[in-house]
Short mmCIF file of C-alpha atoms and ligand atoms in Angstrom, two decimals:
data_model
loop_
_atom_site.label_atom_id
_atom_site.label_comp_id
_atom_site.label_asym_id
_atom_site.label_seq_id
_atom_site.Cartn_x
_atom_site.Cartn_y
_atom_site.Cartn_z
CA UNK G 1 -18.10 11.14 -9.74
CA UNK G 2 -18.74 10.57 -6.06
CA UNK G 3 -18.28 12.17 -2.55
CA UNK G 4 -17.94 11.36 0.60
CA UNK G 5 -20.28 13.64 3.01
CA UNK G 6 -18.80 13.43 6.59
CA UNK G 7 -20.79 14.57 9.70
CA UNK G 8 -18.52 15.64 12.19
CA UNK G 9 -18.45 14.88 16.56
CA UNK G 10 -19.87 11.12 16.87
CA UNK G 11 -17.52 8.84 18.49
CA UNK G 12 -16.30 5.77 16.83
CA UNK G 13 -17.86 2.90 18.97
CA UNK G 14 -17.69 -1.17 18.43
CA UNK G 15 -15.98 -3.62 16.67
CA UNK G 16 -14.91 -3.77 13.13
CA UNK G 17 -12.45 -6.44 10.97
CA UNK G 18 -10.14 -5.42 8.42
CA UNK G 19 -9.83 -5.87 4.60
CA UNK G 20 -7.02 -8.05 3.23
CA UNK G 21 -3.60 -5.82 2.50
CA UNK G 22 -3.99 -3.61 -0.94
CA UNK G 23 0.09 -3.61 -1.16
CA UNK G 24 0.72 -7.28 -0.17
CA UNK G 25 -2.45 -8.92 -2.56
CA UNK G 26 -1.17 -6.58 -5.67
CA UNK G 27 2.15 -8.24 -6.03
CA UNK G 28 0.71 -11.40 -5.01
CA UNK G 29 -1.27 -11.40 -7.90
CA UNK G 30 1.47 -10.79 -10.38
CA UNK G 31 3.10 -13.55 -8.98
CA UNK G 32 0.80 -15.66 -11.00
CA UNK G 33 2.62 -15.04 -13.85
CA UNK G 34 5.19 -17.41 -12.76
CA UNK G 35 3.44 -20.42 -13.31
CA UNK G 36 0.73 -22.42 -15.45
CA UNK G 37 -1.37 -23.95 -12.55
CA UNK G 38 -3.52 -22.04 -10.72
CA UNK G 39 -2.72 -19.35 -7.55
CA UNK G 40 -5.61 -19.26 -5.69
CA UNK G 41 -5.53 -16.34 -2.86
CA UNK G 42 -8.14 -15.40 -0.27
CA UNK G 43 -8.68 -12.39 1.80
CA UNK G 44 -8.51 -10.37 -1.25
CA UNK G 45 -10.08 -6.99 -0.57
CA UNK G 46 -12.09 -5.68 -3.59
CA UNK G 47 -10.57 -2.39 -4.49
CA UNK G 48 -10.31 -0.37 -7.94
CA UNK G 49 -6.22 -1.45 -7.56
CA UNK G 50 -6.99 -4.96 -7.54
CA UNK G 51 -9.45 -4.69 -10.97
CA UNK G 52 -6.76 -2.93 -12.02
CA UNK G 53 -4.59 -6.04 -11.40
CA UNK G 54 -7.35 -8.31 -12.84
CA UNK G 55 -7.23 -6.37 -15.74
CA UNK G 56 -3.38 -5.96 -16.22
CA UNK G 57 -3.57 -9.75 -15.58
CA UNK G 58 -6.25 -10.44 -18.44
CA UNK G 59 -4.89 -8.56 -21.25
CA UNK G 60 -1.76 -11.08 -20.30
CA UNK G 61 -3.61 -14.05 -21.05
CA UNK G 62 -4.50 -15.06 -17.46
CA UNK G 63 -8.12 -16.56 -16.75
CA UNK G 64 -8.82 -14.14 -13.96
CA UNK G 65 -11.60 -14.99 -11.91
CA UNK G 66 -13.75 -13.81 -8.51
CA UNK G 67 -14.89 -17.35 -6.83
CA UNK G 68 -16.26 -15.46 -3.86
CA UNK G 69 -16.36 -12.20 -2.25
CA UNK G 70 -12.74 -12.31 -1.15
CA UNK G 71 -11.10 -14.70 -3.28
CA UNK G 72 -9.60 -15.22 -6.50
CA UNK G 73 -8.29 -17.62 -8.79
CA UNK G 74 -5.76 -16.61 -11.66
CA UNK G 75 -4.28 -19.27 -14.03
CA UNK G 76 -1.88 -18.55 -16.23
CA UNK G 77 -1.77 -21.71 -18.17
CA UNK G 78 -0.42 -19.49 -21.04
CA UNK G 79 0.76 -16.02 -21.19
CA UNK G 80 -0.03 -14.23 -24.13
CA UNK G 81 1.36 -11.08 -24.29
CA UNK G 82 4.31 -9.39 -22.86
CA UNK G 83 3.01 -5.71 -22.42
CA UNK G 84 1.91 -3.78 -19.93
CA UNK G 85 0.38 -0.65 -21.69
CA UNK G 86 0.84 3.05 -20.32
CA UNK G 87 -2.49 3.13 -19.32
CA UNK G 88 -2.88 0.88 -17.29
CA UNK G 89 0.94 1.53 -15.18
CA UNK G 90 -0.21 5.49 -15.24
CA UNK G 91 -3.62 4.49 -13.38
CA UNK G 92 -1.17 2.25 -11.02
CA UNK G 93 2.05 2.33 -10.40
CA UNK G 94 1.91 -1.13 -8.49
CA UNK G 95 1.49 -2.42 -12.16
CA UNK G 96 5.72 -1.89 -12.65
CA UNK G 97 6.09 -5.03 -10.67
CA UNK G 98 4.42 -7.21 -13.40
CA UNK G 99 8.00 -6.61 -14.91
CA UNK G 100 9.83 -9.45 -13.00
CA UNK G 101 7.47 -12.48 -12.96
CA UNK G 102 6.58 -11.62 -16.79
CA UNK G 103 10.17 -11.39 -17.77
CA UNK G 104 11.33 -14.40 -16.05
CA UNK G 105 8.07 -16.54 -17.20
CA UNK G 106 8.61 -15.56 -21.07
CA UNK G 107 11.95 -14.06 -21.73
CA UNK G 108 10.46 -10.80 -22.44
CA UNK G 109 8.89 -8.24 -21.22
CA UNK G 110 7.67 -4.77 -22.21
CA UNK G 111 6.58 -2.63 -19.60
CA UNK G 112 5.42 1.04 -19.26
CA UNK G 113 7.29 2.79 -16.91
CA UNK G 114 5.34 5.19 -14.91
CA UNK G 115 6.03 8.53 -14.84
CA UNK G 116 5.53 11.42 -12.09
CA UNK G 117 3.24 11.35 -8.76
CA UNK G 118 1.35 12.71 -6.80
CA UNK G 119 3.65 11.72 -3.64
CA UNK G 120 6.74 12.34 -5.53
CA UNK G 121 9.33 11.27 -8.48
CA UNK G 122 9.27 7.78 -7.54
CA UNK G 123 11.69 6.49 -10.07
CA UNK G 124 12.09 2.74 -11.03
CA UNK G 125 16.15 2.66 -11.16
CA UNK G 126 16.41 0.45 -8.20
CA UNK G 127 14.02 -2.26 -10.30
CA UNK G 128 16.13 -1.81 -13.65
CA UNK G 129 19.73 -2.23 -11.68
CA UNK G 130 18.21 -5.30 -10.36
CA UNK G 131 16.45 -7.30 -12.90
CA UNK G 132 19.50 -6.14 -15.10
CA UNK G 133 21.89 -7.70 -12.72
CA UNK G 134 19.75 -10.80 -13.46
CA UNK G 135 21.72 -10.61 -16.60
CA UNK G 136 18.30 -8.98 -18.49
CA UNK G 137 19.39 -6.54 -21.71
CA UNK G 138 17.47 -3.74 -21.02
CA UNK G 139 16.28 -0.72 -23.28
CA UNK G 140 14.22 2.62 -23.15
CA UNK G 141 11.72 3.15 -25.40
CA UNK G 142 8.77 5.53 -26.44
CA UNK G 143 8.31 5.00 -22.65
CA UNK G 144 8.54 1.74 -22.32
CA UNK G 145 11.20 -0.60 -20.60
CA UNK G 146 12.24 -3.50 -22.94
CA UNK G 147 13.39 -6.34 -20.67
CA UNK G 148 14.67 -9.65 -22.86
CA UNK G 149 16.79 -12.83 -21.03
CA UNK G 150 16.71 -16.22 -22.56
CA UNK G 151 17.40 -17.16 -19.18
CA UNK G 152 17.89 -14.89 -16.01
CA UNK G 153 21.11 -16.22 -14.11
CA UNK G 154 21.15 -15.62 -9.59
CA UNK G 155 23.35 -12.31 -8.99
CA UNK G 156 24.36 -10.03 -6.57
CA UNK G 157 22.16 -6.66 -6.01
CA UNK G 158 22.61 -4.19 -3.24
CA UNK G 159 19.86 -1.60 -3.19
CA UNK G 160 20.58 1.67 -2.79
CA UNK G 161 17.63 2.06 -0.52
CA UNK G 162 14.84 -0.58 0.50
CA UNK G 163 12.32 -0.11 -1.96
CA UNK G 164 9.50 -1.59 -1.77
CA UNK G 165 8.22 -2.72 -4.98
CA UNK G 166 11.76 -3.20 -6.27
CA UNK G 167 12.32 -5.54 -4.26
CA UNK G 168 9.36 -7.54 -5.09
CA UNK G 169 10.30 -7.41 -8.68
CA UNK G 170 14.13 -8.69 -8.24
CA UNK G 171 12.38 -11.34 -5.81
CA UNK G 172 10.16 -12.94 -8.18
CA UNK G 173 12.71 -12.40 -11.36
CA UNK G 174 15.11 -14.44 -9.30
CA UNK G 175 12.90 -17.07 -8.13
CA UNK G 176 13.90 -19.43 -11.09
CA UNK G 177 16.71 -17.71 -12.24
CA UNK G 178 19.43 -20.05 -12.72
CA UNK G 179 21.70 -20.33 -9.59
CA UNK G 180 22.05 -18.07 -6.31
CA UNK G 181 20.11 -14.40 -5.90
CA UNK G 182 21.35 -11.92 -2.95
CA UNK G 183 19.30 -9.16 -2.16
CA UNK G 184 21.14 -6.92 0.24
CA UNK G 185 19.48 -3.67 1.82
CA UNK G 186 16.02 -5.05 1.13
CA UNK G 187 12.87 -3.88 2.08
CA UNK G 188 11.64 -5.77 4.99
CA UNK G 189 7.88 -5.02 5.07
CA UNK G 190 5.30 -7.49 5.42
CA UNK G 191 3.68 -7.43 2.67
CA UNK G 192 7.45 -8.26 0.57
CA UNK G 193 7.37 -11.11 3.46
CA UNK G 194 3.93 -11.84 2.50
CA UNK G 195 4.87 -12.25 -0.80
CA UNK G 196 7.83 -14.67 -0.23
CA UNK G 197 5.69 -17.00 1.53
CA UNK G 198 3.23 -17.25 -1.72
CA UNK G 199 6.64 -17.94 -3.48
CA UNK G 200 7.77 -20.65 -1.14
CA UNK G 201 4.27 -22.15 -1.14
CA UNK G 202 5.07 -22.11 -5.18
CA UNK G 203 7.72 -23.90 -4.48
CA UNK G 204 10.54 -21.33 -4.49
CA UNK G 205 13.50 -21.45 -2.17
CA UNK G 206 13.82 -17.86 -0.32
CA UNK G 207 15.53 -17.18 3.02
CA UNK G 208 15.72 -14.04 5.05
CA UNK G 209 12.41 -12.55 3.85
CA UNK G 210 11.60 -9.76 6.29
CA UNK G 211 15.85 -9.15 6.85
CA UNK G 212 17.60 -6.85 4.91
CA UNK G 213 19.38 -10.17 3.38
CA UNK G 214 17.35 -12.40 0.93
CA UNK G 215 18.28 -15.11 -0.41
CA UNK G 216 17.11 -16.67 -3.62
CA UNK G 217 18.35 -20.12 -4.95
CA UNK G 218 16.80 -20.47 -8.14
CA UNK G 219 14.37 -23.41 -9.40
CA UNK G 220 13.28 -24.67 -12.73
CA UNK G 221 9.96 -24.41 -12.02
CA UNK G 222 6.85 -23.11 -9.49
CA UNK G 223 3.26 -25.15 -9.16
CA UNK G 224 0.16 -23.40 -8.00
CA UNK G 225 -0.95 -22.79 -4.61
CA UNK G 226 -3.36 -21.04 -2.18
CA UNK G 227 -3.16 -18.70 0.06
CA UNK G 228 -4.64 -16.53 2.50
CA UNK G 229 -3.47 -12.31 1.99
CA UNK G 230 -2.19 -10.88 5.48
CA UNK G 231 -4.84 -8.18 6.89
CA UNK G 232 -4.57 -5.20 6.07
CA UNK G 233 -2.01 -2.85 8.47
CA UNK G 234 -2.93 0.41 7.28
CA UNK G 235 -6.30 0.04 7.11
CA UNK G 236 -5.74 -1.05 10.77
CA UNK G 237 -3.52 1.91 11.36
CA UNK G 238 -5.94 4.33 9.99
CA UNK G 239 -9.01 2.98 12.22
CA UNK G 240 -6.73 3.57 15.17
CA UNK G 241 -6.17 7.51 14.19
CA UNK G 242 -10.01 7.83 13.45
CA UNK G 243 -11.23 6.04 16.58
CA UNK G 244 -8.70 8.23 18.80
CA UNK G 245 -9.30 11.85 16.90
CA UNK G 246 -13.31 11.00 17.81
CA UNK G 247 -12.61 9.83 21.49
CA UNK G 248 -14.25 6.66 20.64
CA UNK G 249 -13.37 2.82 21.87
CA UNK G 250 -12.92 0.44 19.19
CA UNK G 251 -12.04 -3.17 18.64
CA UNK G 252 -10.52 -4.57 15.69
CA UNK G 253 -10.75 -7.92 15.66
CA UNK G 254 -7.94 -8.56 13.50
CA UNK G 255 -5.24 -6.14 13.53
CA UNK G 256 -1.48 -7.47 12.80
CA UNK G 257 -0.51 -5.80 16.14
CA UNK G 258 3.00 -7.18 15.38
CA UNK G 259 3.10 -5.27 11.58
CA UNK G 260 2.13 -2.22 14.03
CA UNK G 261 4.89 -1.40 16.89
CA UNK G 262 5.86 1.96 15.78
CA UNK G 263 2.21 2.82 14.92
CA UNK G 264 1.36 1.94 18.45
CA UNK G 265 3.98 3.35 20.29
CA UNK G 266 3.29 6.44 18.53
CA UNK G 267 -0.39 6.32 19.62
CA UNK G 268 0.54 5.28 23.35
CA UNK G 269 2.50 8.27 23.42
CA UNK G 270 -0.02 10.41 22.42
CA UNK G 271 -1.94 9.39 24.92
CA UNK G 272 -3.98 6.66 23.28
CA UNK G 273 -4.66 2.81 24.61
CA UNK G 274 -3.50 0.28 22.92
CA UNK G 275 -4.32 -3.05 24.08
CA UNK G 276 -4.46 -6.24 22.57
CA UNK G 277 -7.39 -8.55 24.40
CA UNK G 278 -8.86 -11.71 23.86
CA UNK G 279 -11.28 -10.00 20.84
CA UNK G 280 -8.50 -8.48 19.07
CA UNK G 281 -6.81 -5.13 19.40
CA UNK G 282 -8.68 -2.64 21.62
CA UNK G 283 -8.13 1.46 20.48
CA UNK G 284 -9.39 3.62 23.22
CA UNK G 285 -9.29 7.91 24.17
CA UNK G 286 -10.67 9.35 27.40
CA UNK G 287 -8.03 11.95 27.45
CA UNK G 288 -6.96 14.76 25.76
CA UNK G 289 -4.45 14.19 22.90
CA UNK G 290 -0.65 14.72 23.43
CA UNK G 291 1.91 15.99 20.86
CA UNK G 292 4.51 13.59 19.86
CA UNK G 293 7.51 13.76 17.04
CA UNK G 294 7.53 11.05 14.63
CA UNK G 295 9.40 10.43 10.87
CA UNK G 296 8.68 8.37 8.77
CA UNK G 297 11.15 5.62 7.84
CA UNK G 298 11.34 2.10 6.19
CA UNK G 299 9.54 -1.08 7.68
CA UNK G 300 9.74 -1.40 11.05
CA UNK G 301 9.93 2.12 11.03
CA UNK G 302 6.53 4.49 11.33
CA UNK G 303 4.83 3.61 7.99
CA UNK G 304 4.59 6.83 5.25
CA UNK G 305 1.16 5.51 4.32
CA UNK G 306 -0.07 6.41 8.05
CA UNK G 307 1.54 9.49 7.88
CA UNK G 308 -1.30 12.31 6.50
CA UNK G 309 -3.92 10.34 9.51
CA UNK G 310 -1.65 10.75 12.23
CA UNK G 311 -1.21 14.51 10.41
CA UNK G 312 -4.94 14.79 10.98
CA UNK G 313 -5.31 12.82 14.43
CA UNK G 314 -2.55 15.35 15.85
CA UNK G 315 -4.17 18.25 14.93
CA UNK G 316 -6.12 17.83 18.31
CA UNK G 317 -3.35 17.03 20.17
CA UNK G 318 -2.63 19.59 23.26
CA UNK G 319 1.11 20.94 21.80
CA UNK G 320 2.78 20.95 19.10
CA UNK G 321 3.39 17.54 17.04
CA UNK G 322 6.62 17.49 14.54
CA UNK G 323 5.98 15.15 11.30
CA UNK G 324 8.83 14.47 8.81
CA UNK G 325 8.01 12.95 6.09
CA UNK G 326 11.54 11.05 4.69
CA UNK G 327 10.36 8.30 1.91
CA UNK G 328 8.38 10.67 -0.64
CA UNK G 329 9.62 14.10 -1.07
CA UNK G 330 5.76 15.35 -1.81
CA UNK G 331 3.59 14.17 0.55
CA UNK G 332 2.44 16.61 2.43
CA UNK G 333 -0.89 17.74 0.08
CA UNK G 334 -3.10 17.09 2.77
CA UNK G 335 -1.76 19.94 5.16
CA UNK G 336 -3.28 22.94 2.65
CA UNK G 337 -6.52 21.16 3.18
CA UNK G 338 -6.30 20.51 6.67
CA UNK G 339 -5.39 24.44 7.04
CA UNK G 340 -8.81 24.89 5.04
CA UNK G 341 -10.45 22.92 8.27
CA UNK G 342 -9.10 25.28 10.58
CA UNK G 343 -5.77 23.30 11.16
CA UNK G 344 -2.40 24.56 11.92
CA UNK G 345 0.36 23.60 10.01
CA UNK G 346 3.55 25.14 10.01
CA UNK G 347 5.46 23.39 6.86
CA UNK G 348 9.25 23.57 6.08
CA UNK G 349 10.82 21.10 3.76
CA UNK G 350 10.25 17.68 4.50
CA UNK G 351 8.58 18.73 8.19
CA UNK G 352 5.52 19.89 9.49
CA UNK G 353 4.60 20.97 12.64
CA UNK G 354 1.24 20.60 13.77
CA UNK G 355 -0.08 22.76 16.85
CA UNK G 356 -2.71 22.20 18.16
CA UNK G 357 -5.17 21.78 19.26
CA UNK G 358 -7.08 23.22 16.32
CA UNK G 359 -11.00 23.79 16.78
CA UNK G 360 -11.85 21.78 12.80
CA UNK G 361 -14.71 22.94 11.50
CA UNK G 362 -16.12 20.74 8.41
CA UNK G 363 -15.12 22.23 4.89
CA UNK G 364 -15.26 21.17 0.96
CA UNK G 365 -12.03 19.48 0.46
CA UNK G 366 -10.56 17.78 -2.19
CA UNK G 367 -7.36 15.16 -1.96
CA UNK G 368 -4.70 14.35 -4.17
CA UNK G 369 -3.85 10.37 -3.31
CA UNK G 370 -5.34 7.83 -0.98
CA UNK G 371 -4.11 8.14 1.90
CA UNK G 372 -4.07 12.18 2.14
CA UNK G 373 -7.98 11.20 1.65
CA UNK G 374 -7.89 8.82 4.44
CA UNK G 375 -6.41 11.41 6.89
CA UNK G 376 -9.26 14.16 5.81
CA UNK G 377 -12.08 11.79 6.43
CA UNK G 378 -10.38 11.20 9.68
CA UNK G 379 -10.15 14.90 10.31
CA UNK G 380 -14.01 15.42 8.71
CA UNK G 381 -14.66 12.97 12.03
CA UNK G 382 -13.78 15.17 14.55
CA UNK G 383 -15.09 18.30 12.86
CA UNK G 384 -18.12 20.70 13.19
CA UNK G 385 -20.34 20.50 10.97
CA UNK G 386 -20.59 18.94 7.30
CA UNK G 387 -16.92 17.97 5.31
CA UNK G 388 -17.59 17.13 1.91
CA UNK G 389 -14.65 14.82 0.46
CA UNK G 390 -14.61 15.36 -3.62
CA UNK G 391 -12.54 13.12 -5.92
CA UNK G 392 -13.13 9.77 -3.71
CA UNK G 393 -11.87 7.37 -6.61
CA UNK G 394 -8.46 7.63 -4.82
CA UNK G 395 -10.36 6.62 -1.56
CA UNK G 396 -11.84 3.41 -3.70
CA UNK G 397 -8.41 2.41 -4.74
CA UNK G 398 -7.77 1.28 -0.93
CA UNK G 399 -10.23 1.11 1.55
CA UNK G 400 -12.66 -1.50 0.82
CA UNK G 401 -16.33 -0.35 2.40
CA UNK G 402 -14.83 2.74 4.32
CA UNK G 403 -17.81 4.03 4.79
CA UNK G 404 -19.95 1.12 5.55
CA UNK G 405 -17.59 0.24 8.11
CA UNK G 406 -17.34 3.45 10.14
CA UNK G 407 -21.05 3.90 9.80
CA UNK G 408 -20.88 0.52 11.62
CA UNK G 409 -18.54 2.35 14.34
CA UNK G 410 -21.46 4.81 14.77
CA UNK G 411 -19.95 7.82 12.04
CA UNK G 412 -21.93 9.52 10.24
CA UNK G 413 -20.90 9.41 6.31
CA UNK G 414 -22.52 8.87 3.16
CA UNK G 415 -21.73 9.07 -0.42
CA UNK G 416 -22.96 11.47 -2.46
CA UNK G 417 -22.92 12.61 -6.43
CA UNK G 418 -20.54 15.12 -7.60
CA UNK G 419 -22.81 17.92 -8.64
N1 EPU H 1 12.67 4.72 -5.12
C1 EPU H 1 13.71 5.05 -5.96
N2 EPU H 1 14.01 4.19 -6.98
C2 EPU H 1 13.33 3.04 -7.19
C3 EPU H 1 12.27 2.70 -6.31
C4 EPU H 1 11.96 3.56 -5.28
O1 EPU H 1 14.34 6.08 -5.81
O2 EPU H 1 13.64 2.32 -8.14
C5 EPU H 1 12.32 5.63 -4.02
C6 EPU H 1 10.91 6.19 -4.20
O3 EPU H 1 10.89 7.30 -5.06
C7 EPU H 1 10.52 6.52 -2.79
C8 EPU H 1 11.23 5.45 -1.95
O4 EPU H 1 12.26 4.93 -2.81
O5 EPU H 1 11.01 7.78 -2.45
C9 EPU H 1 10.35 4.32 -1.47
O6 EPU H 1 9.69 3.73 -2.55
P1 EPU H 1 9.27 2.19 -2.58
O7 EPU H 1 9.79 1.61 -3.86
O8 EPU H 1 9.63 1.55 -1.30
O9 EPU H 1 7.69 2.31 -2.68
P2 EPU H 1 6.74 1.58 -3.70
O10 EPU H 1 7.09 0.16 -3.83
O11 EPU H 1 6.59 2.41 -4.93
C10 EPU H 1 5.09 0.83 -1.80
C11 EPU H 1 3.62 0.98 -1.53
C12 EPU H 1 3.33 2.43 -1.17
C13 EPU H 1 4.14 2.80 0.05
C14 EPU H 1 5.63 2.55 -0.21
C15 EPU H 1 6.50 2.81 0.99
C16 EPU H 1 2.64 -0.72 -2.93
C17 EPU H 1 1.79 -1.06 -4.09
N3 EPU H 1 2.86 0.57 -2.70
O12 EPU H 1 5.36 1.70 -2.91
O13 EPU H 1 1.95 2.49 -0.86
O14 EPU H 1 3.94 4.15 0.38
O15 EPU H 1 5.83 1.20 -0.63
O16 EPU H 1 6.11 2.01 2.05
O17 EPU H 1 3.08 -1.59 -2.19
C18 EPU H 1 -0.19 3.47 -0.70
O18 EPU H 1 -0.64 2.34 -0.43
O19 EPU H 1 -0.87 4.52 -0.55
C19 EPU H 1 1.18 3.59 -1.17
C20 EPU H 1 1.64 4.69 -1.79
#
């Protein structure tokens, strides 16, 4: 196993370009499934989730192929089987949305359903109500949901809350379902709008993508297609947190400014430029860090997956900062291990409050998903000393190159063996 070995106090410094979007390619690739000609996507970023995908994808009966560095071409002339085994949904729980496009290519589907979390329960119910008011019998068993339709008919679904990946499943169950889908309360993040414009390209007929209304009127049939995966907004988000916690000035040439309002208002009020220029989107600290209160909360809201960097970035912030954390009910892991860097984070229920400004001093540490590694790297940046990052396979599921590409900012970080 590997580690990341972090040298604390350089500023980040230049320009850098982000990786294609982890959350929008994943369900992009499943949406393969829903035809026999070729999807042919670009921008892919090459991360241990998306092999995953490759691999969920082969043992399908897709021809699943790298014809560059960033692109990929999956054909599904046939589909040969309709599992999706526990191991590979346990190593991914992005996997769950394979349910949808398999079911409403074959008729059947047999899916693993995925069990407990490190960020919390995260249940599938919302996905089951859905494809089941598709008109799909449904059934439990030895851990597996049993999906079977001859034929999925439109329906009605209202969604308890905007999931994410449940909506991404009803979307592409319904995109040939026979007659008129409504998704109401839907998520309305870009990478589910991301994935409606592969679908359209495919020759589906969705409207309100990006609403909390979408529409679905079903066709017989989808044709292949290319297309290029939306940048990545969280690796964008969390190049923002590490440039600011360092003091540094950094460009990124293509950040999704618009995917990034709350992000950057968030920054801004700490204290931090924001500025979009004629090279792309400009991060810049000469200042000292202020506190500010933010929750997390459903796209366009401030995204949970930024939520342990800004945790991190505010930790230097002059005042105390108040976090709450309102998607995943665990997701705070990364403030014991911040504490072990000399942070100080008062925790109660879904809150934290982080006062600061802490003096970090570099540490062993260990995290528990990707993006709680994200924000101790980011931390790590700003401290004294050495921070050794153990357990970096959750790191590799979603930051393609990390450390190349803050090297390239002037960090100092390496991988290292596990001893
Ligand atoms: N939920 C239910 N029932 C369901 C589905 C979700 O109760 O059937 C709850 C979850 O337990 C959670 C909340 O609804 O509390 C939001 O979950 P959502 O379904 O929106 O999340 P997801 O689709 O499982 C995606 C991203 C996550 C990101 C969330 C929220 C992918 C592959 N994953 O997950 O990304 O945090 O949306 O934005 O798109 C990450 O990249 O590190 C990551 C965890």
């Amino acid at each position: 196993m590997e580690k990341m070995i972090i040298h604390g106090g350089a500023p980040l410094r230049g320009t850098v370009t982000l990786s294609g979007s982890k959350n929008a390619a994943l369900p992009i690739m499943m949406a393969s499934l829903l035809t026999s000609e070729p999807l042919v996507l670009s921008n892919v970023p090459r991360l241990r989730d998306v092999k995953t995908a490759m691999d969920l994808l082969t043992q399908l009966g897709v021809a699943a192929r790298w014809i560059d560095d960033h692109r990929v071409e999956l054909h599904a002339a046939k589909v040969t089987s309709h599992e999706a085994s526990y191991e590979l949904v346990k190593t991914m729980r992005a996997s769950f949305v394979v349910l949808g496009p398999l079911l409403a290519r074959t008729g059947r589907a047999r899916v693993s359903t995925p069990g407990g979390c490190a960020i919390g329960a995260r249940p599938v119910n919302l996905h089951i109500a859905g494809i089941r008011a598709l008109g799909s019998k449904i059934q439990f068993r030895h851990g597996y949901v049993e999906a079977h339709a001859e034929k999925l008919t439109g329906g009605r679904i209202w969604l308890d809350s905007p999931s994410v990946g449940a909506t991404e499943n009803i979307l592409m169950a319904a995109v040939t379902a026979r007659g008129r889908t409504v998704i109401e309360n839907a998520a309305r993040e870009p990478e589910v709008q991301d994935l409606a414009r592969v679908l359209v390209k495919m020759g589906a007929k969705i409207s309100g993508a990006g609403t909390h209304v979408i529409e679905i009127e079903g066709v017989e049939r989808l044709h292949g297609a290319e297309h290029e995966v939306i940048p990545d907004r969280i690796e964008a988000g969390s190049m923002m947190a590490a440039a600011a916690i360092t003091g540094g000035d950094v460009t990124i040439t293509n950040a999704p400014i618009e995917h990034l309002e709350a992000v950057a208002t968030k920054l801004r009020e700490a204290g931090v430029t924001v500025e979009a220029n004629g090279k792309g989107v400009r991060i810049a600290r000469n200042n000292g860090l202020k506190p500010v209160e933010l929750r997390t909360l459903p796209y366009p809201g401030f995204p949970t997956d930024l939520q342990a960097q800004m945790m991190a970035m505010l930790t230097q912030a002059d005042g105390s900062s108040v976090i709450t954390e309102t998607i995943f009910e665990n997701r705070f892991m990364h403030a014991q291990e911040l504490a072990r860097m000399g942070a100080d984070i008062l925790m109660k229920g879904p809150t934290a409050v982080v006062r600061g400004p802490s003096k970090l001093s570099g540490a062993p540490v260990m995290a528990t998903d990707l993006r709680a590694s994200m924000g101790l790297i980011i931390a790590g940046l700003a401290a004294e000393h050495t921070t050794e990052l153990s357990r970096i396979y959750h790191l590799d599921r979603g930051y393609e190159a990390l450390d190349a590409k803050l090297s390239s900012l002037g960090a100092r970080i390496e991988r290292a063996q596990e001893q």
